[in-house]
PDB file of N, CA and C in Angstrom:
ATOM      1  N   UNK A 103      67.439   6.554  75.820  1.00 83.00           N
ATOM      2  CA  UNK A 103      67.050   5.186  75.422  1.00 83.00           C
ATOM      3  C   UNK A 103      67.473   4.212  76.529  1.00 83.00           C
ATOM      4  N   UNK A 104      66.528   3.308  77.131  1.00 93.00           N
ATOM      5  CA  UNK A 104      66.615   2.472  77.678  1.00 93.00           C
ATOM      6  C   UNK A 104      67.917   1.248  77.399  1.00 93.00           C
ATOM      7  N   UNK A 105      68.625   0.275  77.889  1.00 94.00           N
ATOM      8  CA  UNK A 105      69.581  -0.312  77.957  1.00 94.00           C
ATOM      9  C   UNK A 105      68.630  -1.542  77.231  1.00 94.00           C
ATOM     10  N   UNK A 106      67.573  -2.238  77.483  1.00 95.00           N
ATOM     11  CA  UNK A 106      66.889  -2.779  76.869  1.00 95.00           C
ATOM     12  C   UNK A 106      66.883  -2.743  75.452  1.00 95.00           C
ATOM     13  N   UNK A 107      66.475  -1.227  74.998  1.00 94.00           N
ATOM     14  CA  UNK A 107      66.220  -1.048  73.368  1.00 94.00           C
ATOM     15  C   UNK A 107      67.605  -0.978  72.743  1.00 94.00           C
ATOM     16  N   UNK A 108      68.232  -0.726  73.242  1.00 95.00           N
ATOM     17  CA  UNK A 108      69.677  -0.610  73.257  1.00 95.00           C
ATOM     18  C   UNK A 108      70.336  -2.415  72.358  1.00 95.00           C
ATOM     19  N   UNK A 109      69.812  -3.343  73.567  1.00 96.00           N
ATOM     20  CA  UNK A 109      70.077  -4.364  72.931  1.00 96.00           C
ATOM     21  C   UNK A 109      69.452  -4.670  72.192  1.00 96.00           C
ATOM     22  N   UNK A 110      68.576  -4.953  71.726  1.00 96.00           N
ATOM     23  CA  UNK A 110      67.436  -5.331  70.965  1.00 96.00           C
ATOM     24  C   UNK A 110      67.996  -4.636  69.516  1.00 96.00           C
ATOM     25  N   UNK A 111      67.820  -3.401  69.785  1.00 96.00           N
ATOM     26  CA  UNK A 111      68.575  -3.200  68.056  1.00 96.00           C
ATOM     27  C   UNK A 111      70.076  -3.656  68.032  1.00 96.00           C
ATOM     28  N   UNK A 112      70.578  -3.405  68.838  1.00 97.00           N
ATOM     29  CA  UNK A 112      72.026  -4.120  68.245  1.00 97.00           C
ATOM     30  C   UNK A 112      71.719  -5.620  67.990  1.00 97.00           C
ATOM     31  N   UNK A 113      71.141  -6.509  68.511  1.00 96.00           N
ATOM     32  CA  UNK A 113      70.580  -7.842  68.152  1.00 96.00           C
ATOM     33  C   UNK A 113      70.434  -7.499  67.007  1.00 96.00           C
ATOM     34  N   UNK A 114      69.222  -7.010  66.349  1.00 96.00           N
ATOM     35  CA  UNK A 114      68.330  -7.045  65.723  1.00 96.00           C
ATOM     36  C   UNK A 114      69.778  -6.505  64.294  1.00 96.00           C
ATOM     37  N   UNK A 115      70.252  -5.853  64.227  1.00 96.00           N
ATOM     38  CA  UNK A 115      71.167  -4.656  63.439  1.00 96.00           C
ATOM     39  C   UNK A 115      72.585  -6.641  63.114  1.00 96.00           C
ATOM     40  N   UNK A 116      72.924  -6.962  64.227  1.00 96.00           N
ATOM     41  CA  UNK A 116      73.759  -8.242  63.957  1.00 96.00           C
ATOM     42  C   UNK A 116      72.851  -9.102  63.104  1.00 96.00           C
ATOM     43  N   UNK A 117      71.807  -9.748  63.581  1.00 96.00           N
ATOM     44  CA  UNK A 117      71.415 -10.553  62.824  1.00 96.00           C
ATOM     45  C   UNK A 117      70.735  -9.518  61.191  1.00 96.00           C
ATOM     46  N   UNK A 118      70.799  -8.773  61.037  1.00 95.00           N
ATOM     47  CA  UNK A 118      70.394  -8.839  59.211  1.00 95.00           C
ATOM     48  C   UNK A 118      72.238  -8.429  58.809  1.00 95.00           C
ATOM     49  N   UNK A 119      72.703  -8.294  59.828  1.00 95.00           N
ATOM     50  CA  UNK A 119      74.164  -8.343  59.314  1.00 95.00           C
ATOM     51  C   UNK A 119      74.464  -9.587  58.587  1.00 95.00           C
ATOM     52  N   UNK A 120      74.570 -10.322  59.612  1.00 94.00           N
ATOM     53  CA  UNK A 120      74.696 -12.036  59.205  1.00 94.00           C
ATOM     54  C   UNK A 120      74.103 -12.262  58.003  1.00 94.00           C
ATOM     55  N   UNK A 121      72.299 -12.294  57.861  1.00 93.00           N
ATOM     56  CA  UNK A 121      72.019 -12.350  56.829  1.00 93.00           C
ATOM     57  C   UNK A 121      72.148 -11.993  55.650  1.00 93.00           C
ATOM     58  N   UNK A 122      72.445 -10.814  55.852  1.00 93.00           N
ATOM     59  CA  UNK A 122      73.390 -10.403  54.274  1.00 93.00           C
ATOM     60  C   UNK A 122      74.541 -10.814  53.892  1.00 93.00           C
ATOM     61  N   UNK A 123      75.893 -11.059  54.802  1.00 92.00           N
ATOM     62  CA  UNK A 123      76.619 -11.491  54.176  1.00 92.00           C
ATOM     63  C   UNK A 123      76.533 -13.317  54.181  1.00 92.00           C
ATOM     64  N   UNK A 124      75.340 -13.753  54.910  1.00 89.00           N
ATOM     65  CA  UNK A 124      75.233 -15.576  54.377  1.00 89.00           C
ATOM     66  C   UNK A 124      74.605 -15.613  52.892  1.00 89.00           C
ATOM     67  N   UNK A 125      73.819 -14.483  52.642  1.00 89.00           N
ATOM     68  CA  UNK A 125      73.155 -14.317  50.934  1.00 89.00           C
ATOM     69  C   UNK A 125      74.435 -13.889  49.952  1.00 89.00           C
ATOM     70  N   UNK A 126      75.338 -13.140  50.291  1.00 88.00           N
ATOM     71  CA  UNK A 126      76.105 -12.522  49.161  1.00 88.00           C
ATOM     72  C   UNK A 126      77.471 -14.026  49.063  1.00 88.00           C
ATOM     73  N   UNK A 127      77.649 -14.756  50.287  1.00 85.00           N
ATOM     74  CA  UNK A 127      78.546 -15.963  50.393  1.00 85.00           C
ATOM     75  C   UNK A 127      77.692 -16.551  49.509  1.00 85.00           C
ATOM     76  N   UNK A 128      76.279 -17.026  49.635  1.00 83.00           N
ATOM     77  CA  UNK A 128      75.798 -18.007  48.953  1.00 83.00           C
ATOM     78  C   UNK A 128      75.702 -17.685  47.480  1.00 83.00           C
ATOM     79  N   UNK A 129      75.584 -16.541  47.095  1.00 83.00           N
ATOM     80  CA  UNK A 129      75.734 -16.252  45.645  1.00 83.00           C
ATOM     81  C   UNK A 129      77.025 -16.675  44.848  1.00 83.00           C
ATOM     82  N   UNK A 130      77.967 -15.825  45.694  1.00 82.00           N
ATOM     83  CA  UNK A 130      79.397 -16.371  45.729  1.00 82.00           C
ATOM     84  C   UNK A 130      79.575 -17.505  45.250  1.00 82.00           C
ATOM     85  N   UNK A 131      79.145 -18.570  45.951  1.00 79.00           N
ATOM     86  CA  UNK A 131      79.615 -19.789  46.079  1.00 79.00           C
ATOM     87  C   UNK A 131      78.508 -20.558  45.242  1.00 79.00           C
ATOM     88  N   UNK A 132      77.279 -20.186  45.049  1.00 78.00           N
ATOM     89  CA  UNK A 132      77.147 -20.205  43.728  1.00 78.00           C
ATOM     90  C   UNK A 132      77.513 -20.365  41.927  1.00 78.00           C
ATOM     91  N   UNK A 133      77.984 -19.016  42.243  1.00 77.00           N
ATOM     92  CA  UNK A 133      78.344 -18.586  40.910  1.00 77.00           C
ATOM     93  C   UNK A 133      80.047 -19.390  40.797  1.00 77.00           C
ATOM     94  N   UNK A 134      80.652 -19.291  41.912  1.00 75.00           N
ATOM     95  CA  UNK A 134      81.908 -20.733  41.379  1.00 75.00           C
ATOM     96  C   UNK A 134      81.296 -22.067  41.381  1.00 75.00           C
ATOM     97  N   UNK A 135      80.237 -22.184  42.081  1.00 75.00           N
ATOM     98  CA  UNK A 135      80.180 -23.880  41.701  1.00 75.00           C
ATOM     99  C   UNK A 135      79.678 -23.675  39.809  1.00 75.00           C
ATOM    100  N   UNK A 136      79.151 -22.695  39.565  1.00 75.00           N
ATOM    101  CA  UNK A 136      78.445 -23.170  38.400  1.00 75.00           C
ATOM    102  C   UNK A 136      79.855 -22.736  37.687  1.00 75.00           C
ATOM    103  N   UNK A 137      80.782 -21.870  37.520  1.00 75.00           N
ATOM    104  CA  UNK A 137      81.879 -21.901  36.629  1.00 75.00           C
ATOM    105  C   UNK A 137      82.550 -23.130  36.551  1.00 75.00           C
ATOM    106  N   UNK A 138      82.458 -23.888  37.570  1.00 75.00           N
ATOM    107  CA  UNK A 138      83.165 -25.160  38.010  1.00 75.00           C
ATOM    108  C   UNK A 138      82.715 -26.040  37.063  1.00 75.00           C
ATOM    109  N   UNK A 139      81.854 -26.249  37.172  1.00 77.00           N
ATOM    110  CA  UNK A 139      80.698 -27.131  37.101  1.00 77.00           C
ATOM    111  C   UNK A 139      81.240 -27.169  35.051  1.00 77.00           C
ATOM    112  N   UNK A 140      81.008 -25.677  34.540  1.00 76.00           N
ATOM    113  CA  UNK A 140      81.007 -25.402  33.088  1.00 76.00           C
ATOM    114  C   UNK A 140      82.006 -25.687  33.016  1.00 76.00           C
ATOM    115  N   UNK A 141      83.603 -25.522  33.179  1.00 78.00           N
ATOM    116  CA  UNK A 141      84.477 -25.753  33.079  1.00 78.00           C
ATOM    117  C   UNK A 141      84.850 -27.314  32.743  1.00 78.00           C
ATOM    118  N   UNK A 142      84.199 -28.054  33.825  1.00 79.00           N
ATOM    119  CA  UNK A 142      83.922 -29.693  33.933  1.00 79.00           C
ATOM    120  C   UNK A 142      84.000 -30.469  32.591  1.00 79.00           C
ATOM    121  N   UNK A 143      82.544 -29.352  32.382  1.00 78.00           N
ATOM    122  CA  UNK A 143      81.755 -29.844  30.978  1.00 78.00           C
ATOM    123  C   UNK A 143      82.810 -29.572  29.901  1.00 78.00           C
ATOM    124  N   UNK A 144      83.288 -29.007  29.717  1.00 78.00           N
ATOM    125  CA  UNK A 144      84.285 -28.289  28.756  1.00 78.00           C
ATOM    126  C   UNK A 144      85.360 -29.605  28.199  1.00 78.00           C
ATOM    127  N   UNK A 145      85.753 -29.687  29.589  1.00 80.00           N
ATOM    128  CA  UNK A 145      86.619 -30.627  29.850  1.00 80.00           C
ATOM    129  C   UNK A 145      86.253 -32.206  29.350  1.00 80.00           C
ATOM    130  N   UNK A 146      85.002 -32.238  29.990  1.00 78.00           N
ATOM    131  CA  UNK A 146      84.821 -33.558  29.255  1.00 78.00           C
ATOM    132  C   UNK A 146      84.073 -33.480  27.694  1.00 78.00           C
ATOM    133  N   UNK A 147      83.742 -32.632  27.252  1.00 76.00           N
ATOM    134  CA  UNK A 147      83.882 -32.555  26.167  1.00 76.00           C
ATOM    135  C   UNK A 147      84.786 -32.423  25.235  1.00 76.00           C
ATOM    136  N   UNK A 148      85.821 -31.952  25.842  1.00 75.00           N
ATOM    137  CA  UNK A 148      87.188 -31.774  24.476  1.00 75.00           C
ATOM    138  C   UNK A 148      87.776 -32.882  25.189  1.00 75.00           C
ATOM    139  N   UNK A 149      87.598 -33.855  26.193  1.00 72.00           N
ATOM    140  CA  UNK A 149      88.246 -35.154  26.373  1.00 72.00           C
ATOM    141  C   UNK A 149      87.513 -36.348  25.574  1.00 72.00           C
ATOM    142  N   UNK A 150      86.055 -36.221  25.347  1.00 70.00           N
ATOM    143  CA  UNK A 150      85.791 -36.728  24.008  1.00 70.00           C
ATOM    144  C   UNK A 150      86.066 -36.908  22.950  1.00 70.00           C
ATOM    145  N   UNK A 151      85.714 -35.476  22.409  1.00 67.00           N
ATOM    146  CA  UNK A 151      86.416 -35.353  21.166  1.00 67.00           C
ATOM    147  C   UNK A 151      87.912 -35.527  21.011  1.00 67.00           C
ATOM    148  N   UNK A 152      88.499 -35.210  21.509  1.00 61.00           N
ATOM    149  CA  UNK A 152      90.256 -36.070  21.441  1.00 61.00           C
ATOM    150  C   UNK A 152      90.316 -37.578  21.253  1.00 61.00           C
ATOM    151  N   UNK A 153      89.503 -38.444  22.303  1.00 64.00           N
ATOM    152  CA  UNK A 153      89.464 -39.693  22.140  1.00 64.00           C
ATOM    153  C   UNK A 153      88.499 -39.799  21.121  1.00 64.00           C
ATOM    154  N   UNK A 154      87.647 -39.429  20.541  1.00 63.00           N
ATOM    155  CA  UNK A 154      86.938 -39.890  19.165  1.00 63.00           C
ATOM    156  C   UNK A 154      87.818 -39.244  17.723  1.00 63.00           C
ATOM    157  N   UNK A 155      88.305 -38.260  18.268  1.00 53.00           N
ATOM    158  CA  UNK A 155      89.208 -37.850  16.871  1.00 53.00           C
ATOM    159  C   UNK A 155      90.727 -38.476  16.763  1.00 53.00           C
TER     160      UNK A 155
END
């Protein structure tokens, strides 16, 4: 194999590297913003109800 093809797949082999782990981060970081997010809600809901009860 040429030194050429050589790079080209290792290029090629890095970048869907990257891309997979920027998809499995973004899920990640995802799935805590939305626990976050529910948690929030939680929060200001039983901070309601305390101040209305």
């Amino acid at each position: 194999m040429s030194t050429e093809a050589i790079f080209i797949i290792t290029v090629c082999g890095v970048l869907a590297a990257v891309a997979v782990m920027g998809s499995v981060g973004f899920r990640i970081a995802c799935k805590l913003d939305s626990k976050q997010s529910e948690e929030d809600e939680r929060r200001r809901i039983g901070n309601n109800r305390y101040q209305q009860g």
